[in-house]
Amino acid sequence: MDKKFTKRLLALHYVFPKSLQKLLPLLAQDPDLTKLEQKSPYELMLLLNIKLEQATKLKASYRQSLTFPLIETYEKYKIIPVSYQHPLYPQNLFELIDPPAVLYAKGDLTLLAEPKKMAIIGSRKASSYSRAALQKIVPPLVENGFVIVSGLARGADAMAHQKTIDLGGRTIAVTGSGFLHPYPKENASLNNIIEEKHLVITEYPPYMEPRKWNFPMRNRIISGLSKGVVVTEAYVKSGTLSTIEHALDHGRDIFAVPGDISSPLSEGPHKLILEGAKPVWNGWQVLEEYQQMTAEKE
């Protein structure tokens, strides 16, 4: 991996934190980013599909960010940048329409290379029913070596991470903000544990604050990393179901926990089941699905 290229890519991503898809026209013409400083704002406007005013500002900002000791600063804060050329960049993220150009990570980077990852997601307003469901779903998955992936949001995500940790399993949190702005505040201690003993990743540079539109983008990484997605509780119109849309686009397996027909939080999983998701109420059913797939391939 070329350190000079990494430095230039990180400097660009710091001032233009976009997905790889957005950068591809530029990278196709300038693969090492060695000519970026010489390009005119007009060229940048065409290559990056941005306004001329933005391109002018971007060129000036990029020149300035090249002077920042970004790599050293990230090291100081134990942030590991994982560019799309990094050997541990998850290959299945290239299946996304818009893979992250850079992932920023804290914790055990080797978890990215684990082949068995399962996403568990649900409503931020998840009830005790989600907690009870996770008591049955998470233990068999952890016992069989699955890394549990979720979004560190309040509610079902936090429950899934915590249950995994309590069982001695391994977990990856995908967040929607930079490391200087952990979100939400009430999950700060959980976030710290995952950063130290497990893995937190984000596609946003450290200074980026949480924004509403970051979370649907974050969801594609959760599904992209995972073999399948388990949904505990969700409203029919929710961010949880946007993750499922990404998962379906990427051919991931969808598992949904049936619930109380009088609860609005069960409407999301029931809709998914109606549309073909596999109903599950314990982790062994998820494992059986993969054992069956392996047997069919053989």
Tab-separated table of C-alpha atoms in Angstrom:
chain	number	residue	atom	x	y	z
A	1	MET	CA	0.000	0.000	0.000
A	2	ASP	CA	1.491	3.333	-1.132
A	3	LYS	CA	1.893	5.638	1.893
A	4	LYS	CA	2.092	8.749	-0.297
A	5	PHE	CA	-1.160	7.825	-2.024
A	6	THR	CA	-2.789	7.124	1.370
A	7	LYS	CA	-1.713	10.560	2.604
A	8	ARG	CA	-3.211	12.239	-0.484
A	9	LEU	CA	-6.419	10.208	-0.294
A	10	LEU	CA	-6.875	11.019	3.412
A	11	ALA	CA	-6.249	14.725	2.712
A	12	LEU	CA	-8.883	14.636	-0.043
A	13	HIS	CA	-11.366	12.640	2.045
A	14	TYR	CA	-10.918	15.068	4.958
A	15	VAL	CA	-12.265	17.943	2.832
A	16	PHE	CA	-14.471	15.875	0.486
A	17	PRO	CA	-15.820	12.949	2.545
A	18	LYS	CA	-17.614	11.135	-0.261
A	19	SER	CA	-17.972	7.506	-1.296
A	20	LEU	CA	-15.601	5.775	-3.701
A	21	GLN	CA	-18.227	5.944	-6.465
A	22	LYS	CA	-18.096	9.744	-6.350
A	23	LEU	CA	-14.270	9.732	-6.581
A	24	LEU	CA	-13.942	7.127	-9.356
A	25	PRO	CA	-13.938	9.572	-12.328
A	26	LEU	CA	-11.079	11.472	-10.672
A	27	LEU	CA	-9.186	8.282	-9.736
A	28	ALA	CA	-9.624	6.858	-13.240
A	29	GLN	CA	-7.809	9.891	-14.664
A	30	ASP	CA	-5.358	10.324	-11.770
A	31	PRO	CA	-4.988	6.956	-9.953
A	32	ASP	CA	-2.250	8.151	-7.573
A	33	LEU	CA	-3.780	11.599	-7.009
A	34	THR	CA	-0.423	13.102	-7.964
A	35	LYS	CA	-1.970	15.597	-10.405
A	36	LEU	CA	-4.864	16.730	-8.233
A	37	GLU	CA	-3.163	19.950	-7.075
A	38	GLN	CA	-2.523	20.982	-10.680
A	39	LYS	CA	-6.094	20.421	-11.863
A	40	SER	CA	-8.172	23.513	-12.543
A	41	PRO	CA	-11.425	24.077	-10.641
A	42	TYR	CA	-13.210	23.573	-13.967
A	43	GLU	CA	-11.648	20.092	-14.369
A	44	LEU	CA	-12.572	19.198	-10.787
A	45	MET	CA	-16.116	20.425	-11.379
A	46	LEU	CA	-16.494	18.026	-14.319
A	47	LEU	CA	-14.733	15.053	-12.711
A	48	LEU	CA	-16.517	15.261	-9.354
A	49	ASN	CA	-19.851	16.537	-10.695
A	50	ILE	CA	-19.903	19.540	-8.360
A	51	LYS	CA	-20.470	23.266	-8.845
A	52	LEU	CA	-17.568	25.458	-9.943
A	53	GLU	CA	-17.678	27.398	-6.673
A	54	GLN	CA	-17.416	24.118	-4.726
A	55	ALA	CA	-14.541	22.976	-6.926
A	56	THR	CA	-12.638	26.228	-6.307
A	57	LYS	CA	-13.068	25.852	-2.538
A	58	LEU	CA	-12.200	22.152	-2.694
A	59	LYS	CA	-8.897	22.801	-4.456
A	60	ALA	CA	-7.870	25.362	-1.822
A	61	SER	CA	-9.045	23.134	1.066
A	62	TYR	CA	-7.221	20.097	-0.341
A	63	ARG	CA	-3.942	22.022	-0.620
A	64	GLN	CA	-4.343	23.086	2.996
A	65	SER	CA	-5.246	19.590	4.254
A	66	LEU	CA	-2.101	18.183	2.615
A	67	THR	CA	-0.138	20.210	5.178
A	68	PHE	CA	-2.044	18.663	8.115
A	69	PRO	CA	-0.311	15.756	9.908
A	70	LEU	CA	-3.466	13.638	9.493
A	71	ILE	CA	-1.864	10.191	9.792
A	72	GLU	CA	0.040	11.189	12.959
A	73	THR	CA	-3.075	12.799	14.454
A	74	TYR	CA	-5.153	9.692	13.754
A	75	GLU	CA	-2.462	7.550	15.394
A	76	LYS	CA	-2.522	9.799	18.452
A	77	TYR	CA	-6.267	9.222	18.842
A	78	LYS	CA	-5.967	5.488	17.981
A	79	ILE	CA	-7.956	5.985	14.783
A	80	ILE	CA	-6.938	3.607	11.989
A	81	PRO	CA	-7.847	4.771	8.466
A	82	VAL	CA	-8.710	1.826	6.198
A	83	SER	CA	-8.732	2.992	2.578
A	84	TYR	CA	-10.337	0.977	-0.211
A	85	GLN	CA	-6.782	-0.232	-1.048
A	86	HIS	CA	-6.013	-1.425	2.497
A	87	PRO	CA	-5.481	-5.219	2.774
A	88	LEU	CA	-8.139	-5.419	5.514
A	89	TYR	CA	-10.769	-3.400	3.640
A	90	PRO	CA	-13.803	-5.754	3.508
A	91	GLN	CA	-14.075	-7.031	-0.064
A	92	ASN	CA	-17.856	-7.481	0.162
A	93	LEU	CA	-18.223	-3.694	0.507
A	94	PHE	CA	-17.185	-3.469	-3.154
A	95	GLU	CA	-20.561	-5.081	-3.913
A	96	LEU	CA	-22.238	-1.837	-2.809
A	97	ILE	CA	-23.245	0.725	-5.427
A	98	ASP	CA	-21.249	3.313	-3.474
A	99	PRO	CA	-18.532	1.668	-1.318
A	100	PRO	CA	-16.843	3.867	1.296
A	101	ALA	CA	-13.566	5.312	-0.001
A	102	VAL	CA	-12.195	5.264	3.545
A	103	LEU	CA	-13.309	3.588	6.761
A	104	TYR	CA	-12.088	5.073	10.035
A	105	ALA	CA	-11.678	2.403	12.705
A	106	LYS	CA	-10.989	2.084	16.415
A	107	GLY	CA	-10.340	-1.284	18.024
A	108	ASP	CA	-9.587	-4.762	16.716
A	109	LEU	CA	-9.170	-4.394	12.956
A	110	THR	CA	-8.929	-8.168	12.448
A	111	LEU	CA	-12.720	-8.372	12.970
A	112	LEU	CA	-13.117	-6.915	9.473
A	113	ALA	CA	-11.555	-10.078	8.050
A	114	GLU	CA	-13.928	-12.443	9.894
A	115	PRO	CA	-16.101	-14.219	7.288
A	116	LYS	CA	-19.026	-14.882	9.640
A	117	LYS	CA	-20.801	-11.615	10.411
A	118	MET	CA	-24.492	-11.203	11.225
A	119	ALA	CA	-26.263	-7.850	11.500
A	120	ILE	CA	-28.894	-7.461	14.203
A	121	ILE	CA	-30.961	-4.294	14.048
A	122	GLY	CA	-34.253	-2.864	15.247
A	123	SER	CA	-36.095	0.188	16.426
A	124	ARG	CA	-34.540	2.947	18.545
A	125	LYS	CA	-37.757	2.618	20.587
A	126	ALA	CA	-37.387	-1.155	20.953
A	127	SER	CA	-39.328	-2.642	23.848
A	128	SER	CA	-38.429	-5.386	26.309
A	129	TYR	CA	-39.647	-7.795	23.610
A	130	SER	CA	-36.463	-7.088	21.593
A	131	ARG	CA	-34.370	-7.796	24.690
A	132	ALA	CA	-36.199	-11.119	25.209
A	133	ALA	CA	-35.782	-12.019	21.518
A	134	LEU	CA	-32.045	-11.309	21.669
A	135	GLN	CA	-31.713	-13.672	24.658
A	136	LYS	CA	-32.691	-16.453	22.249
A	137	ILE	CA	-31.096	-15.233	19.040
A	138	VAL	CA	-27.622	-14.018	20.034
A	139	PRO	CA	-26.236	-16.951	22.118
A	140	PRO	CA	-26.213	-19.590	19.322
A	141	LEU	CA	-24.665	-17.094	16.887
A	142	VAL	CA	-21.909	-16.126	19.338
A	143	GLU	CA	-21.340	-19.777	20.225
A	144	ASN	CA	-20.794	-20.524	16.536
A	145	GLY	CA	-18.287	-17.730	15.984
A	146	PHE	CA	-20.452	-15.063	14.389
A	147	VAL	CA	-19.400	-11.427	14.834
A	148	ILE	CA	-22.512	-9.345	15.571
A	149	VAL	CA	-22.776	-6.122	13.547
A	150	SER	CA	-25.088	-3.245	14.470
A	151	GLY	CA	-25.338	0.529	14.428
A	152	LEU	CA	-24.771	1.556	18.081
A	153	ALA	CA	-28.108	3.415	18.079
A	154	ARG	CA	-30.264	3.507	21.196
A	155	GLY	CA	-32.743	0.656	21.505
A	156	ALA	CA	-32.291	-2.649	19.671
A	157	ASP	CA	-28.782	-1.878	18.337
A	158	ALA	CA	-27.401	-1.164	21.819
A	159	MET	CA	-29.162	-4.278	23.160
A	160	ALA	CA	-27.557	-6.446	20.441
A	161	HIS	CA	-24.050	-5.096	21.116
A	162	GLN	CA	-24.465	-5.424	24.899
A	163	LYS	CA	-25.830	-8.967	24.746
A	164	THR	CA	-22.929	-10.028	22.525
A	165	ILE	CA	-20.391	-8.499	24.919
A	166	ASP	CA	-22.091	-10.107	27.947
A	167	LEU	CA	-21.757	-13.506	26.249
A	168	GLY	CA	-18.054	-13.003	25.508
A	169	GLY	CA	-18.738	-12.607	21.784
A	170	ARG	CA	-17.319	-10.098	19.335
A	171	THR	CA	-19.129	-7.112	17.879
A	172	ILE	CA	-18.688	-4.372	15.273
A	173	ALA	CA	-20.463	-1.019	15.619
A	174	VAL	CA	-20.976	1.057	12.461
A	175	THR	CA	-21.633	4.674	13.364
A	176	GLY	CA	-23.034	7.697	11.537
A	177	SER	CA	-20.592	10.342	12.788
A	178	GLY	CA	-16.868	10.969	13.238
A	179	PHE	CA	-14.943	9.787	16.300
A	180	LEU	CA	-14.845	13.259	17.875
A	181	HIS	CA	-18.670	13.235	17.994
A	182	PRO	CA	-19.825	9.854	19.359
A	183	TYR	CA	-23.579	9.420	19.108
A	184	PRO	CA	-25.884	8.927	20.931
A	185	LYS	CA	-24.524	10.260	24.230
A	186	GLU	CA	-26.342	7.639	26.338
A	187	ASN	CA	-24.306	4.878	24.655
A	188	ALA	CA	-20.950	6.497	25.512
A	189	SER	CA	-19.790	3.772	27.917
A	190	LEU	CA	-20.875	1.013	25.500
A	191	ASN	CA	-19.072	2.860	22.700
A	192	ASN	CA	-15.883	2.993	24.806
A	193	ILE	CA	-16.002	-0.750	25.506
A	194	ILE	CA	-16.478	-1.557	21.802
A	195	GLU	CA	-13.635	0.795	20.795
A	196	GLU	CA	-11.269	-0.857	23.298
A	197	LYS	CA	-12.188	-4.540	23.006
A	198	HIS	CA	-14.107	-4.904	19.727
A	199	LEU	CA	-14.404	-2.574	16.708
A	200	VAL	CA	-16.109	0.714	15.837
A	201	ILE	CA	-16.050	1.907	12.221
A	202	THR	CA	-17.382	4.941	10.385
A	203	GLU	CA	-16.926	6.374	6.901
A	204	TYR	CA	-16.919	9.910	8.311
A	205	PRO	CA	-13.728	11.839	9.213
A	206	PRO	CA	-13.357	12.527	12.970
A	207	TYR	CA	-14.745	16.089	12.858
A	208	MET	CA	-18.078	15.068	11.265
A	209	GLU	CA	-21.102	15.534	13.513
A	210	PRO	CA	-24.105	13.194	13.342
A	211	ARG	CA	-26.575	14.312	10.686
A	212	LYS	CA	-29.940	12.782	9.856
A	213	TRP	CA	-28.874	11.784	6.330
A	214	ASN	CA	-25.691	10.051	7.603
A	215	PHE	CA	-27.667	7.168	9.086
A	216	PRO	CA	-29.278	5.771	5.925
A	217	MET	CA	-25.747	5.855	4.421
A	218	ARG	CA	-24.393	4.079	7.500
A	219	ASN	CA	-27.045	1.369	7.057
A	220	ARG	CA	-25.634	0.195	3.729
A	221	ILE	CA	-22.316	-0.603	5.467
A	222	ILE	CA	-24.080	-2.623	8.193
A	223	SER	CA	-25.788	-4.811	5.595
A	224	GLY	CA	-22.770	-4.800	3.260
A	225	LEU	CA	-20.494	-6.276	5.942
A	226	SER	CA	-22.909	-9.045	6.928
A	227	LYS	CA	-24.057	-12.406	5.585
A	228	GLY	CA	-27.580	-11.646	6.755
A	229	VAL	CA	-29.699	-9.241	8.786
A	230	VAL	CA	-31.951	-10.057	11.749
A	231	VAL	CA	-34.717	-7.551	12.568
A	232	THR	CA	-36.277	-7.621	16.047
A	233	GLU	CA	-38.808	-4.764	16.144
A	234	ALA	CA	-39.413	-1.925	13.678
A	235	TYR	CA	-42.090	0.435	12.497
A	236	VAL	CA	-43.105	-0.030	8.856
A	237	LYS	CA	-41.618	3.397	8.021
A	238	SER	CA	-38.231	3.404	9.732
A	239	GLY	CA	-34.474	3.513	9.285
A	240	THR	CA	-34.409	-0.169	10.149
A	241	LEU	CA	-36.342	-1.017	7.003
A	242	SER	CA	-33.986	1.177	4.954
A	243	THR	CA	-31.182	-1.157	6.056
A	244	ILE	CA	-33.269	-4.045	4.773
A	245	GLU	CA	-33.659	-2.334	1.395
A	246	HIS	CA	-29.858	-2.134	1.167
A	247	ALA	CA	-29.554	-5.754	2.285
A	248	LEU	CA	-31.982	-6.918	-0.406
A	249	ASP	CA	-30.078	-4.922	-3.030
A	250	HIS	CA	-26.918	-6.783	-2.014
A	251	GLY	CA	-28.545	-10.218	-1.913
A	252	ARG	CA	-28.259	-10.617	1.862
A	253	ASP	CA	-30.479	-13.006	3.839
A	254	ILE	CA	-33.269	-11.365	5.837
A	255	PHE	CA	-34.554	-12.796	9.125
A	256	ALA	CA	-37.427	-11.213	11.045
A	257	VAL	CA	-38.736	-11.870	14.547
A	258	PRO	CA	-42.547	-12.293	14.607
A	259	GLY	CA	-44.210	-10.252	17.343
A	260	ASP	CA	-47.409	-9.136	19.013
A	261	ILE	CA	-49.970	-8.288	16.296
A	262	SER	CA	-51.249	-5.398	18.417
A	263	SER	CA	-47.808	-3.721	18.569
A	264	PRO	CA	-46.855	-1.147	15.880
A	265	LEU	CA	-43.231	-2.268	16.409
A	266	SER	CA	-44.146	-5.714	15.060
A	267	GLU	CA	-45.569	-4.314	11.829
A	268	GLY	CA	-42.127	-3.915	10.249
A	269	PRO	CA	-40.992	-7.531	10.830
A	270	HIS	CA	-44.441	-8.866	9.818
A	271	LYS	CA	-44.286	-6.905	6.554
A	272	LEU	CA	-40.822	-8.365	5.894
A	273	ILE	CA	-42.083	-11.902	6.560
A	274	LEU	CA	-44.989	-11.292	4.179
A	275	GLU	CA	-42.443	-10.215	1.558
A	276	GLY	CA	-40.304	-13.337	2.000
A	277	ALA	CA	-38.070	-12.813	5.059
A	278	LYS	CA	-37.509	-15.959	7.123
A	279	PRO	CA	-39.355	-15.807	10.479
A	280	VAL	CA	-37.012	-16.679	13.364
A	281	TRP	CA	-37.396	-16.798	17.118
A	282	ASN	CA	-34.035	-18.309	18.052
A	283	GLY	CA	-30.480	-18.236	16.739
A	284	TRP	CA	-30.444	-21.913	15.808
A	285	GLN	CA	-32.919	-21.198	13.004
A	286	VAL	CA	-30.482	-18.681	11.507
A	287	LEU	CA	-27.632	-21.212	11.753
A	288	GLU	CA	-29.769	-23.964	10.203
A	289	GLU	CA	-30.363	-21.722	7.188
A	290	TYR	CA	-26.599	-21.500	6.554
A	291	GLN	CA	-26.013	-25.189	7.210
A	292	GLN	CA	-28.734	-25.951	4.686
A	293	MET	CA	-27.154	-23.599	2.119
A	294	THR	CA	-23.745	-25.242	2.613
A	295	ALA	CA	-25.286	-28.711	2.208
A	296	GLU	CA	-27.076	-27.626	-0.989
A	297	LYS	CA	-23.806	-26.273	-2.474
A	298	GLU	CA	-22.052	-29.565	-1.697
